[in-house]
Coordinates of C-alpha atoms and ligand atoms in Angstrom, one line a residue:
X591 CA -13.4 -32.7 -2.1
X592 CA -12.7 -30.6 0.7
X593 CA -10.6 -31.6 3.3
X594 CA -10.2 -31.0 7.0
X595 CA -6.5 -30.0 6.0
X596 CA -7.9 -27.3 3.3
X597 CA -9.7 -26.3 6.2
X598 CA -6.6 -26.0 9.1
X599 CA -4.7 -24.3 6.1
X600 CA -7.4 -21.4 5.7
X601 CA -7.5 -21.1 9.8
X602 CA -3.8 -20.9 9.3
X603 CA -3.8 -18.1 6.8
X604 CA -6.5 -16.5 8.7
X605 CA -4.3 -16.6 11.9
X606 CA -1.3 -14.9 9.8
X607 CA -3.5 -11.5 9.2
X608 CA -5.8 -11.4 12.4
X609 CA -3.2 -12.8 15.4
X610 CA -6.0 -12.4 17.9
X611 CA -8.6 -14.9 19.4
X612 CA -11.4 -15.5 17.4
X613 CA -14.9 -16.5 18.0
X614 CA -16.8 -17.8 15.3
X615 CA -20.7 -18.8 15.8
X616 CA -22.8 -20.8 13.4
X617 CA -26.4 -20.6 12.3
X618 CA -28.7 -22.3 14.8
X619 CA -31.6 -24.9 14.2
X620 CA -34.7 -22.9 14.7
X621 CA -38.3 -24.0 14.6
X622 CA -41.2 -22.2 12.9
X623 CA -43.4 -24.5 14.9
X624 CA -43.4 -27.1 17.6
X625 CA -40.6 -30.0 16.8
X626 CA -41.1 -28.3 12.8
X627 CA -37.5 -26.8 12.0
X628 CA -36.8 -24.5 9.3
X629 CA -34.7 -25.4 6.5
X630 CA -31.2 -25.2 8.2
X631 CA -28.2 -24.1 6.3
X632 CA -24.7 -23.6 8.2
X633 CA -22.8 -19.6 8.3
X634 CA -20.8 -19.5 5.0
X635 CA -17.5 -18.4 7.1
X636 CA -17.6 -21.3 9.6
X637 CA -18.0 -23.9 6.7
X638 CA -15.4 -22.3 5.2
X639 CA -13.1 -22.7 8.2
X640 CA -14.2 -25.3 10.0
X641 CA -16.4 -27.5 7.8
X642 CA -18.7 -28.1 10.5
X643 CA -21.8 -28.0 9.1
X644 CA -24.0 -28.8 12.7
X645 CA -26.3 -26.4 14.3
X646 CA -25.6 -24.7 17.0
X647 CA -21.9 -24.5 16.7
X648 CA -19.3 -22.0 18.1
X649 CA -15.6 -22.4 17.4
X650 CA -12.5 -20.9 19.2
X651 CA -9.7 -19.7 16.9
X652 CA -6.1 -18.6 18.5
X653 CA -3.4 -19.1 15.8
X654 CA -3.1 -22.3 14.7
X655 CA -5.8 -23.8 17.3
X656 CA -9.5 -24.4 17.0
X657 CA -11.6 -25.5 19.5
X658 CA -15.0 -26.7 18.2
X659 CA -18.1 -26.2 20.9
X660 CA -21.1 -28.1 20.0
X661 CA -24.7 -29.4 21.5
X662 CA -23.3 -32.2 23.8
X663 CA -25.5 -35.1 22.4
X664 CA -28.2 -36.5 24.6
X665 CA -29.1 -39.9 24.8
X666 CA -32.6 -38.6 23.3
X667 CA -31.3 -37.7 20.5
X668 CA -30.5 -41.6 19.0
X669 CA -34.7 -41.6 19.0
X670 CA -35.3 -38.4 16.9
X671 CA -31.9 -38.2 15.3
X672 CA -30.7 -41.4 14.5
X673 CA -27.0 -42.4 16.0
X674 CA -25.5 -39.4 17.3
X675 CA -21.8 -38.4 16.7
X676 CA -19.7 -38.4 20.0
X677 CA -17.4 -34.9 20.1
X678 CA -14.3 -36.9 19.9
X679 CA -15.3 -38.9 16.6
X680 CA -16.4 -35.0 15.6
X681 CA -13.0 -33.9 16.3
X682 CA -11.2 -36.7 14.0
X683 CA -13.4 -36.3 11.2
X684 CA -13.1 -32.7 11.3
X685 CA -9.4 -32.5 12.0
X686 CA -10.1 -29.6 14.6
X687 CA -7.7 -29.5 18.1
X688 CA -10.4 -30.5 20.7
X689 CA -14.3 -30.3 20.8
X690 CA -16.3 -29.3 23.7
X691 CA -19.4 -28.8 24.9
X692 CA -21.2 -25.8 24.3
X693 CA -21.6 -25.4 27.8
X694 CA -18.5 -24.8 28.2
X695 CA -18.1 -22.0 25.7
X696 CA -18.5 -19.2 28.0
X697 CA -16.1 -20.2 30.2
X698 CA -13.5 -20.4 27.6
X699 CA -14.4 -17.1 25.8
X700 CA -13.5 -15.7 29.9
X701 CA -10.2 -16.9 29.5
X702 CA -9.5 -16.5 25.9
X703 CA -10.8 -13.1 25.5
X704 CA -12.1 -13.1 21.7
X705 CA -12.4 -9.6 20.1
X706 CA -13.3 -10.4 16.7
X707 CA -16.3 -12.3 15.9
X708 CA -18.9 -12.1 12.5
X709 CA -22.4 -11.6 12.5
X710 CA -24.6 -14.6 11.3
X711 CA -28.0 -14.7 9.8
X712 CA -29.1 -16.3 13.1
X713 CA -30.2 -13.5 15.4
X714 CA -30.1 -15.6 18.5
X715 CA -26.5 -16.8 17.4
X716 CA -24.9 -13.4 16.6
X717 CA -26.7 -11.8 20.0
X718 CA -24.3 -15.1 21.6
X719 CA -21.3 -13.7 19.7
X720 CA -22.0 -10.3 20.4
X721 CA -22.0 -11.0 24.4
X722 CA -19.5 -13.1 24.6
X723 CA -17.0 -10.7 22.4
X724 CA -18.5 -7.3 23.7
X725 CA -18.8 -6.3 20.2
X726 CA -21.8 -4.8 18.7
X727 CA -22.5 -6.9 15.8
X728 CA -25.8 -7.1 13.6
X729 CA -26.7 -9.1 10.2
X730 CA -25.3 -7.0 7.4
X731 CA -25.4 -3.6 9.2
X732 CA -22.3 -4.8 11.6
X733 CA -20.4 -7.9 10.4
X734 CA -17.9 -7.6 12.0
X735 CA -14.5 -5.5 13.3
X736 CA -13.1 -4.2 10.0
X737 CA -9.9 -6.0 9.7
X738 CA -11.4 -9.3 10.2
X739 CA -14.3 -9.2 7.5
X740 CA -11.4 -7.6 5.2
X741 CA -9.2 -10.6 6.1
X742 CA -12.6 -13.4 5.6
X743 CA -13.0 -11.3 2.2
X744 CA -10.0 -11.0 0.6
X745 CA -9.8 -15.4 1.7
X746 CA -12.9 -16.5 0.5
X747 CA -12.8 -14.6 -2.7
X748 CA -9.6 -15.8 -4.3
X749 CA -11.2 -20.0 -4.8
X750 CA -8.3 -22.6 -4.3
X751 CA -8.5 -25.4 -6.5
X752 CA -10.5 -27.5 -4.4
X753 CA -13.0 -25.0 -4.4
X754 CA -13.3 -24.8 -8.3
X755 CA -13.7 -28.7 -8.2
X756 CA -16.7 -28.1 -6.0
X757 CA -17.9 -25.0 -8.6
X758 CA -17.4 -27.0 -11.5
X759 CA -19.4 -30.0 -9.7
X760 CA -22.1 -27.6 -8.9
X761 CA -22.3 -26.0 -12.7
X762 CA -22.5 -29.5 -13.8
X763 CA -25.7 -30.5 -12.0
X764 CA -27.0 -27.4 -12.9
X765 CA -26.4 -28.3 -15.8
X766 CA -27.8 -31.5 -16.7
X767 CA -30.9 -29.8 -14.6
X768 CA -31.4 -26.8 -17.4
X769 CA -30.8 -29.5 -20.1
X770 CA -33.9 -31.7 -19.1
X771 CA -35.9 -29.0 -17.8
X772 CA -35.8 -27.3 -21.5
X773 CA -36.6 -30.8 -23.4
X774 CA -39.7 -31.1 -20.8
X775 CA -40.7 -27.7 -22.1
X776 CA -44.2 -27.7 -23.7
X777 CA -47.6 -25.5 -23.7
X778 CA -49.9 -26.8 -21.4
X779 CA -47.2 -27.7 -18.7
X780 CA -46.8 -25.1 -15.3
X781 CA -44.3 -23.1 -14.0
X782 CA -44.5 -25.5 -11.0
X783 CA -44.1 -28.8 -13.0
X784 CA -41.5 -27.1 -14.2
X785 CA -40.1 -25.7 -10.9
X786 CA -40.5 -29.6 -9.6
X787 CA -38.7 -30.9 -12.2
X788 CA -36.0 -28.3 -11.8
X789 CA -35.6 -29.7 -8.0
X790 CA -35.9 -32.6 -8.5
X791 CA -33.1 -33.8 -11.0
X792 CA -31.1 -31.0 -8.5
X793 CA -32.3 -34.1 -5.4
X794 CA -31.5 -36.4 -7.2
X795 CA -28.0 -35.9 -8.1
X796 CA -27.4 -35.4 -4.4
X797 CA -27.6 -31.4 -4.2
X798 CA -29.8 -28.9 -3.0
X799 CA -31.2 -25.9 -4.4
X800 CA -28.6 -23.0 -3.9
X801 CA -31.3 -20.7 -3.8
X802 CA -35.4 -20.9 -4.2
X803 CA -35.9 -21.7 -8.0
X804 CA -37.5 -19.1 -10.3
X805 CA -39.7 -20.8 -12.6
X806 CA -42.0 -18.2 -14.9
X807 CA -43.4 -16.2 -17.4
X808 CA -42.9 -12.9 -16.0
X809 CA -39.3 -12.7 -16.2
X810 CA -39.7 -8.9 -16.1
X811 CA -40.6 -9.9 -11.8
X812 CA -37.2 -10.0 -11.1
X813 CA -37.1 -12.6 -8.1
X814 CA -40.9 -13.9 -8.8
X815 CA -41.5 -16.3 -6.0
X816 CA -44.9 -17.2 -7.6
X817 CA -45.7 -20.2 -9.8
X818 CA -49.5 -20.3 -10.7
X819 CA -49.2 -19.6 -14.6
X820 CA -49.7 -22.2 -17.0
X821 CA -47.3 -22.4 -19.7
X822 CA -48.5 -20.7 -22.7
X823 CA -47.5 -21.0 -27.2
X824 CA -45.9 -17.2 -27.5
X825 CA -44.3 -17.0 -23.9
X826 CA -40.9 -16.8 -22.6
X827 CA -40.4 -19.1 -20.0
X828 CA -37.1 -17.7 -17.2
X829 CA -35.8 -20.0 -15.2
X830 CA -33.1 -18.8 -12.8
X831 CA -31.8 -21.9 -10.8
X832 CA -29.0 -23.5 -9.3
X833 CA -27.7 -26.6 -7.0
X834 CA -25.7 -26.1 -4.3
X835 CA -23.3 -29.5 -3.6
X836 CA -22.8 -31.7 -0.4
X837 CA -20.0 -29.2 0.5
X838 CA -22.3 -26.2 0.1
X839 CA -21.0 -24.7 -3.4
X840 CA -23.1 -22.9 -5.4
X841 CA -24.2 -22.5 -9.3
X842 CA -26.5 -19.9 -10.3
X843 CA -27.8 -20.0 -13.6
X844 CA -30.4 -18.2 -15.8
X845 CA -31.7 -19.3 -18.9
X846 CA -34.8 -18.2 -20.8
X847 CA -36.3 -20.1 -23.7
X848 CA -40.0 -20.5 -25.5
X849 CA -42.4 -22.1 -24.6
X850 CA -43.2 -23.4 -28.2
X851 CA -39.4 -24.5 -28.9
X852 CA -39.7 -21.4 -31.6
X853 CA -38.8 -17.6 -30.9
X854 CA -41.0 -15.2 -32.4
X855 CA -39.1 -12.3 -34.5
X856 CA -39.2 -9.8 -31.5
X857 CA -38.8 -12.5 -28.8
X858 CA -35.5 -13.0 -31.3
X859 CA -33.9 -10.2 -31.5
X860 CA -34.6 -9.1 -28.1
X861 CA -33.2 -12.7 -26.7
X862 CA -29.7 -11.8 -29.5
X863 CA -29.4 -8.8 -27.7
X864 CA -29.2 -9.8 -24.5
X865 CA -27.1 -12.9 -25.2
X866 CA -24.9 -10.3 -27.1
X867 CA -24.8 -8.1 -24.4
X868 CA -24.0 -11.2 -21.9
X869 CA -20.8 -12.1 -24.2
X870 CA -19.6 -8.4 -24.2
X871 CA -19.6 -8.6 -20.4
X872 CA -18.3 -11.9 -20.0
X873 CA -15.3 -10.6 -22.3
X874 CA -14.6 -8.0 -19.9
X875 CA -14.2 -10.8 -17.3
X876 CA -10.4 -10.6 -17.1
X877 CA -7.7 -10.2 -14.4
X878 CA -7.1 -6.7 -13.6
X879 CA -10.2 -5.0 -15.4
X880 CA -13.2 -3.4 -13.5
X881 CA -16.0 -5.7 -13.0
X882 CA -17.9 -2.3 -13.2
X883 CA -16.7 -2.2 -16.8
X884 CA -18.5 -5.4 -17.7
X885 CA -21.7 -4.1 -16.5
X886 CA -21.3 -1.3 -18.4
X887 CA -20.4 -3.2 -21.9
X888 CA -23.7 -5.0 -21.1
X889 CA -25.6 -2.0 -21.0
X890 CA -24.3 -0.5 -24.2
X891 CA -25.1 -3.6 -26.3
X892 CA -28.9 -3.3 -24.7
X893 CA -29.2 0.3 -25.1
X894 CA -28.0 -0.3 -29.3
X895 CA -30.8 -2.5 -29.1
X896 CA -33.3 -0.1 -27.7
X897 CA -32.2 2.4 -30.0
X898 CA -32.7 0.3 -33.3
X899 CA -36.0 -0.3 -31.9
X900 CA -36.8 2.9 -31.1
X901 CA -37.2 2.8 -27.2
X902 CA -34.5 5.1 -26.9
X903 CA -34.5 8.3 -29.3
X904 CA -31.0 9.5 -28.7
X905 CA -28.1 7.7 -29.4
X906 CA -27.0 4.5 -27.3
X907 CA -24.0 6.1 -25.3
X908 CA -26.1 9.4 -24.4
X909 CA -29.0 6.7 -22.9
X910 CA -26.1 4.7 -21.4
X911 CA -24.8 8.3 -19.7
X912 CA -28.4 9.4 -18.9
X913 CA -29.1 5.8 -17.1
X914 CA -32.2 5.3 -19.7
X915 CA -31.2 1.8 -20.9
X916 CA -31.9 1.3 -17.0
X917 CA -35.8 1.3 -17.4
X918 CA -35.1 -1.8 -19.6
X919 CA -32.0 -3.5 -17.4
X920 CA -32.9 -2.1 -14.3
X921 CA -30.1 -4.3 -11.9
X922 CA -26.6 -4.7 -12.0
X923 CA -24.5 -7.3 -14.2
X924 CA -23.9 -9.6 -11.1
X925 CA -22.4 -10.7 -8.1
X926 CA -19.9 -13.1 -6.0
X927 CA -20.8 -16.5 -5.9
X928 CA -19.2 -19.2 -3.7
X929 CA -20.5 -21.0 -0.7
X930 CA -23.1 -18.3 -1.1
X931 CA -25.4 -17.2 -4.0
X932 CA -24.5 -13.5 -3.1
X933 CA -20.6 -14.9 -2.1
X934 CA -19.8 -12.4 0.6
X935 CA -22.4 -9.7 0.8
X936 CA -23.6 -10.4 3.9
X937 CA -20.2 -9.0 4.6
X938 CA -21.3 -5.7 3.6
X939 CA -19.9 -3.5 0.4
X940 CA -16.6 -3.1 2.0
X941 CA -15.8 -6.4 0.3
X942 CA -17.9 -5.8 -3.1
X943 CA -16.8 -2.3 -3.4
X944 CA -12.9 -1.4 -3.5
X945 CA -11.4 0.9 -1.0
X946 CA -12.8 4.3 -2.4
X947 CA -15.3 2.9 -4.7
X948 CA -18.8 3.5 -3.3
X949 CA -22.5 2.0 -4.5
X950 CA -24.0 4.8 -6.4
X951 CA -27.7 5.9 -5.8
X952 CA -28.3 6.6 -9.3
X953 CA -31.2 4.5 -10.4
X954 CA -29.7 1.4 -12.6
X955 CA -26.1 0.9 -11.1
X956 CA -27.7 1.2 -7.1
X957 CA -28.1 -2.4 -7.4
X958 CA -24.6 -3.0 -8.9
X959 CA -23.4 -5.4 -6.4
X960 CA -19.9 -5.5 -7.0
X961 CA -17.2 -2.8 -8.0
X962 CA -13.5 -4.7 -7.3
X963 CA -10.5 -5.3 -9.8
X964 CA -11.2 -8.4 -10.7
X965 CA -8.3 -11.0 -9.7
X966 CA -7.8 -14.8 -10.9
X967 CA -9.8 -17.2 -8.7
X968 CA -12.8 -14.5 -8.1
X969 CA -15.7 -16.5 -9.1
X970 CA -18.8 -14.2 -10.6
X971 CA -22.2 -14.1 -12.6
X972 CA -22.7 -12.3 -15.3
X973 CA -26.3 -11.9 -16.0
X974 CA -27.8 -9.4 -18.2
X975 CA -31.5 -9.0 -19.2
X976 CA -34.3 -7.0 -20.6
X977 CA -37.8 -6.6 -19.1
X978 CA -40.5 -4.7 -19.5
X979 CA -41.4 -3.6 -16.7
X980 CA -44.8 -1.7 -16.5
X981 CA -44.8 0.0 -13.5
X982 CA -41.2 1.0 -14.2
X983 CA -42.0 2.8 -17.6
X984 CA -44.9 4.3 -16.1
X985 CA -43.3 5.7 -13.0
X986 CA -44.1 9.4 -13.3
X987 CA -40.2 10.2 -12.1
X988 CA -38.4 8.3 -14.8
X989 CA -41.0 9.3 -17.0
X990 CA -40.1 13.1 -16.4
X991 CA -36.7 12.3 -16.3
X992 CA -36.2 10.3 -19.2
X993 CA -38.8 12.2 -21.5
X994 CA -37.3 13.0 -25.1
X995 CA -35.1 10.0 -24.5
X996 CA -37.1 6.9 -24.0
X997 CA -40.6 6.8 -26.2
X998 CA -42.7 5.5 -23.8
X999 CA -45.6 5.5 -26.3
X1000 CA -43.9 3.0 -27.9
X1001 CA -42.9 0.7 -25.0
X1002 CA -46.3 0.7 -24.4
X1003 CA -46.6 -1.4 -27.2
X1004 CA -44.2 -3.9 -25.7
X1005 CA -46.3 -4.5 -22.5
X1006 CA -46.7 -8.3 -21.9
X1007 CA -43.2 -8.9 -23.6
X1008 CA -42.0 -10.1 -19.8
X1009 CA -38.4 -10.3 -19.1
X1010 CA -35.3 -12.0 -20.6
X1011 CA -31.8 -12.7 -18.2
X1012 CA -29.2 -15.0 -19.4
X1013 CA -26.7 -15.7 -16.5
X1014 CA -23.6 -17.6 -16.6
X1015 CA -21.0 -18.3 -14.0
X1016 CA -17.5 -17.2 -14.7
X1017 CA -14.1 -18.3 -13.2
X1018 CA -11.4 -15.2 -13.4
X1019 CA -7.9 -17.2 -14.7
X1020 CA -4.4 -16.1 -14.7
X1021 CA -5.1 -16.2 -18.6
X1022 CA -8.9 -14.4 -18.6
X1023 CA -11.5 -16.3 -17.4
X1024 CA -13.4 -19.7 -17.9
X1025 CA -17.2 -20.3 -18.2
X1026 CA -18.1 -22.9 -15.9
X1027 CA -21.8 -23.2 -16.9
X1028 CA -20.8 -22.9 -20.5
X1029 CA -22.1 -26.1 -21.7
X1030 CA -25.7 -25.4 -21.3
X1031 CA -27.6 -24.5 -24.3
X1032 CA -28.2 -20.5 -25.0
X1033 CA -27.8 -20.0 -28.2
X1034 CA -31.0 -19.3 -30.1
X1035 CA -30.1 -22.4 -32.5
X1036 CA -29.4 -24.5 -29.5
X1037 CA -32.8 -23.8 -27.4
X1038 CA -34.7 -24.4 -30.5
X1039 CA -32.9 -28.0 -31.0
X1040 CA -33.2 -29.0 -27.3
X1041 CA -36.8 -27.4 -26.0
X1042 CA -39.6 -30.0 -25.9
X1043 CA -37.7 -32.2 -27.6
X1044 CA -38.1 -34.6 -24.7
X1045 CA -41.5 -36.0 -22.5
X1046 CA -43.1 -33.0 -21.0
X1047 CA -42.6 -32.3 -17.1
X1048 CA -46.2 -33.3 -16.2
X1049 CA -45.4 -37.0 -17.6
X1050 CA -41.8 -37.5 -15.8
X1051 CA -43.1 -36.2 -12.5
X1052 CA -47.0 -37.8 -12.5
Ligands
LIG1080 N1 -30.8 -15.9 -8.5 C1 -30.5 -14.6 -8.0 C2 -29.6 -13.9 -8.8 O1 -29.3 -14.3 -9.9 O2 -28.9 -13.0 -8.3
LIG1081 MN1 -27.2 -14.3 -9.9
LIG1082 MN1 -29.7 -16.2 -10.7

């Protein structure tokens, strides 16, 4: 559980490497109709230092002190809202120093003076932060002066042990959720049954979706949104979920499986490869080594794979050098995850990428998200995958570039395949690291044990 002291203790080491005033805003509630919010989810940082998880919010840090600003609560709101917090029962629960009104948060910004603030996904909020700090601060683009998102990085990367008790709660939904979403598996059923099922054991054990479920059998569509296929004997059905717990931390898993409960031979040793090249990765995962390293281990185990098929006609490392194995793993190995899917990337490379270390352009490694020294407590994914990807290996570019290296004749004959990711999440340890989503099934022998062997989707939701 986190507690308001965790929190006061992160404001504390905050307030030891930025001395100056503070504003922090929050995400605000925002309709997309009349009365008809949209889905509201509080700024990362502020939960992280405030654990104030109410719309609207703005909070006041000078050293040790925090001063909360919220929506002062109408007497309205008891009809649309249910009982309504008053500030000062806001202020004990949340252990802060005082809580205001929001009104009164320009007035106090006057006198305190904030020069650091962070952007938010909430334009109207960061424009408030932006104004009342004189900074010039956009989503992404401008996060923030430099020494404060360094200091929010190098904090929020390095999980406490309350944190991994959150993690480890969140892999463990997640878990249970893969596990009867593969025994529900069965021709016939959707990618939306299965989507719904997906969400709904996440509901039900109290947590949300950390990000919107992919259910489907184009895994080579890397973030397909859409779920109008029916489930089919001879697909591959991807399904890259996660929940995100009461306190906001994330899981985010990917697991791909047959439809029929039975691999076919190429479905088999393309799923060995990948799941190969997943463990070659995750072995890299160790204190002091190069994330960059472990996306690099994954690719040489896919592009052995593409050469003993004969997608690639030169040898795996020259492929690996040339960027080839690309047109077949076309993203990087993974990312931070936290309080956010992406932990920290709305922070901007500066945190992903080490001082010096810059995202290259080349195709393949431009969406490598993260280039650190990996450290114990960093908390990462490690997902590796193979697609086929038409439009990719017809692209007249890459086909120019990569011609004598990649047969493209015979990856035509692959078309339809779809796509393959295994992603697990990985704790960095003093010792090396610890799989917290290692208990759900991946192996080939344990999806063929545990797909369909329960009552189909359709049946447990109708
Ligand atoms: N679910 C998005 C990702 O794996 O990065
Ligand atoms: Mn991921
Ligand atoms: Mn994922």
């Amino acid at each position: 559980m986190i507690l308001p002291a965790h929190h006061r203790q992160r404001r504390l080491d905050l307030a030891s490497r930025i001395q100056d005033p503070i504003l922090l805003v929050g995400n605000g509630l925002r309709e997309r109709n009349a009365a008809n919010e949209i889905p509201f989810r509080q700024d990362s940082t502020f939960l992280w230092l405030t654990g104030c998880a109410q719309p609207d919010a703005a909070a006041l840090l000078a050293g040790d002190r925090c001063t909360l600003f919220l929506p002062a609560p109408s007497p309205d709101d008891a009809l649309w809202e249910g009982r309504v917090e008053p500030l000062d029962a806001v202020r004990e629960r949340l252990g802060v120093d005082r809580v205001l009104p929001l009104s009164e948060l320009d007035a106090a910004c006057a006198s305190a003076r904030p020069k650091h603030s962070l952007a938010v996904a909430d334009v109207q909020a960061t424009t408030l932060a932006a104004r009342l700090t004189g900074l010039d601060l956009a989503w992404r683009r401008q996060p923030g002066p430099a020494a404060l998102v360094h200091a929010v990085g190098q904090l929020r990367n390095r999980k406490a042990p309350e944190e991994i008790a959150e993690l480890e709660a969140a892999a463990a939904a997640t878990e249970a959720t893969f596990r009867a979403c593969m025994s529900a598996t069965a021709p016939g059923q959707t990618e939306a049954s299965m989507a719904a099922l997906f969400e709904g054991i996440l509901s039900m054990q109290g947590c949300d979706t950390s990000f919107p479920t992919i259910s489907t059998v184009r895994g080579e569509v890397l973030h397909n949104r859409h779920r109008v296929n029916t489930l089919e004997v001879g697909q591959l059905l991807l399904m890259d979920g996660g929940a995100e717990v009461a306190s906001g931390y994330a899981a985010d898993v990917t697991r791909t499986w047959p439809v029929s409960g039975r691999f076919e031979p190429r479905q088999r040793a393309a799923y060995q490869a990948v799941l190969e090249a997943e463990q070659a990765a995750i072995a890299c995962c160790q204190p002091g080594r190069r994330y960059r390293e472990a996306h690099f281990a994954a690719a040489r185990v896919i592009a052995r794979f593409l050469a003993d098929e004969g997608l690639v006609t030169c040898s795996p490392d020259a492929a690996v050098e040339a960027g080839a194995h690309a047109l077949f793993f076309p993203h990087g190995v993974g990312h931070l995850l936290g309080l956010d899917v992406h932990d920290l990337e709305d922070l901007g490379d500066a945190i992903a990428y080490a001082p010096g270390r810059e995202r290259s352009a080349a195709f393949g490694t431009r969406f490598l998200r993260l280039d650190l020294d990996l450290e114990p407590g960093f908390y990462v994914t490690i997902e590796p995958g193979f697609y086929i990807v038409q439009p990719i290996l017809e692209h007249p570019d890459l086909r120019e570039r990569f011609a004598g290296m990649v047969d493209f004749d015979r990856a035509a004959g692959w078309y339809g395949f779809g796509g393959i990711r295994i992603e697990d999440d990985v704790l960095i340890t003093p010792e090396g690291h610890r799989v917290l989503t290692a208990g759900i099934p991946k192996t080939v022998v344990e999806l063929e044990a545990i797909v369909g062997s329960g009552r189909p989707a359709s049946e447990r939701l109708g």
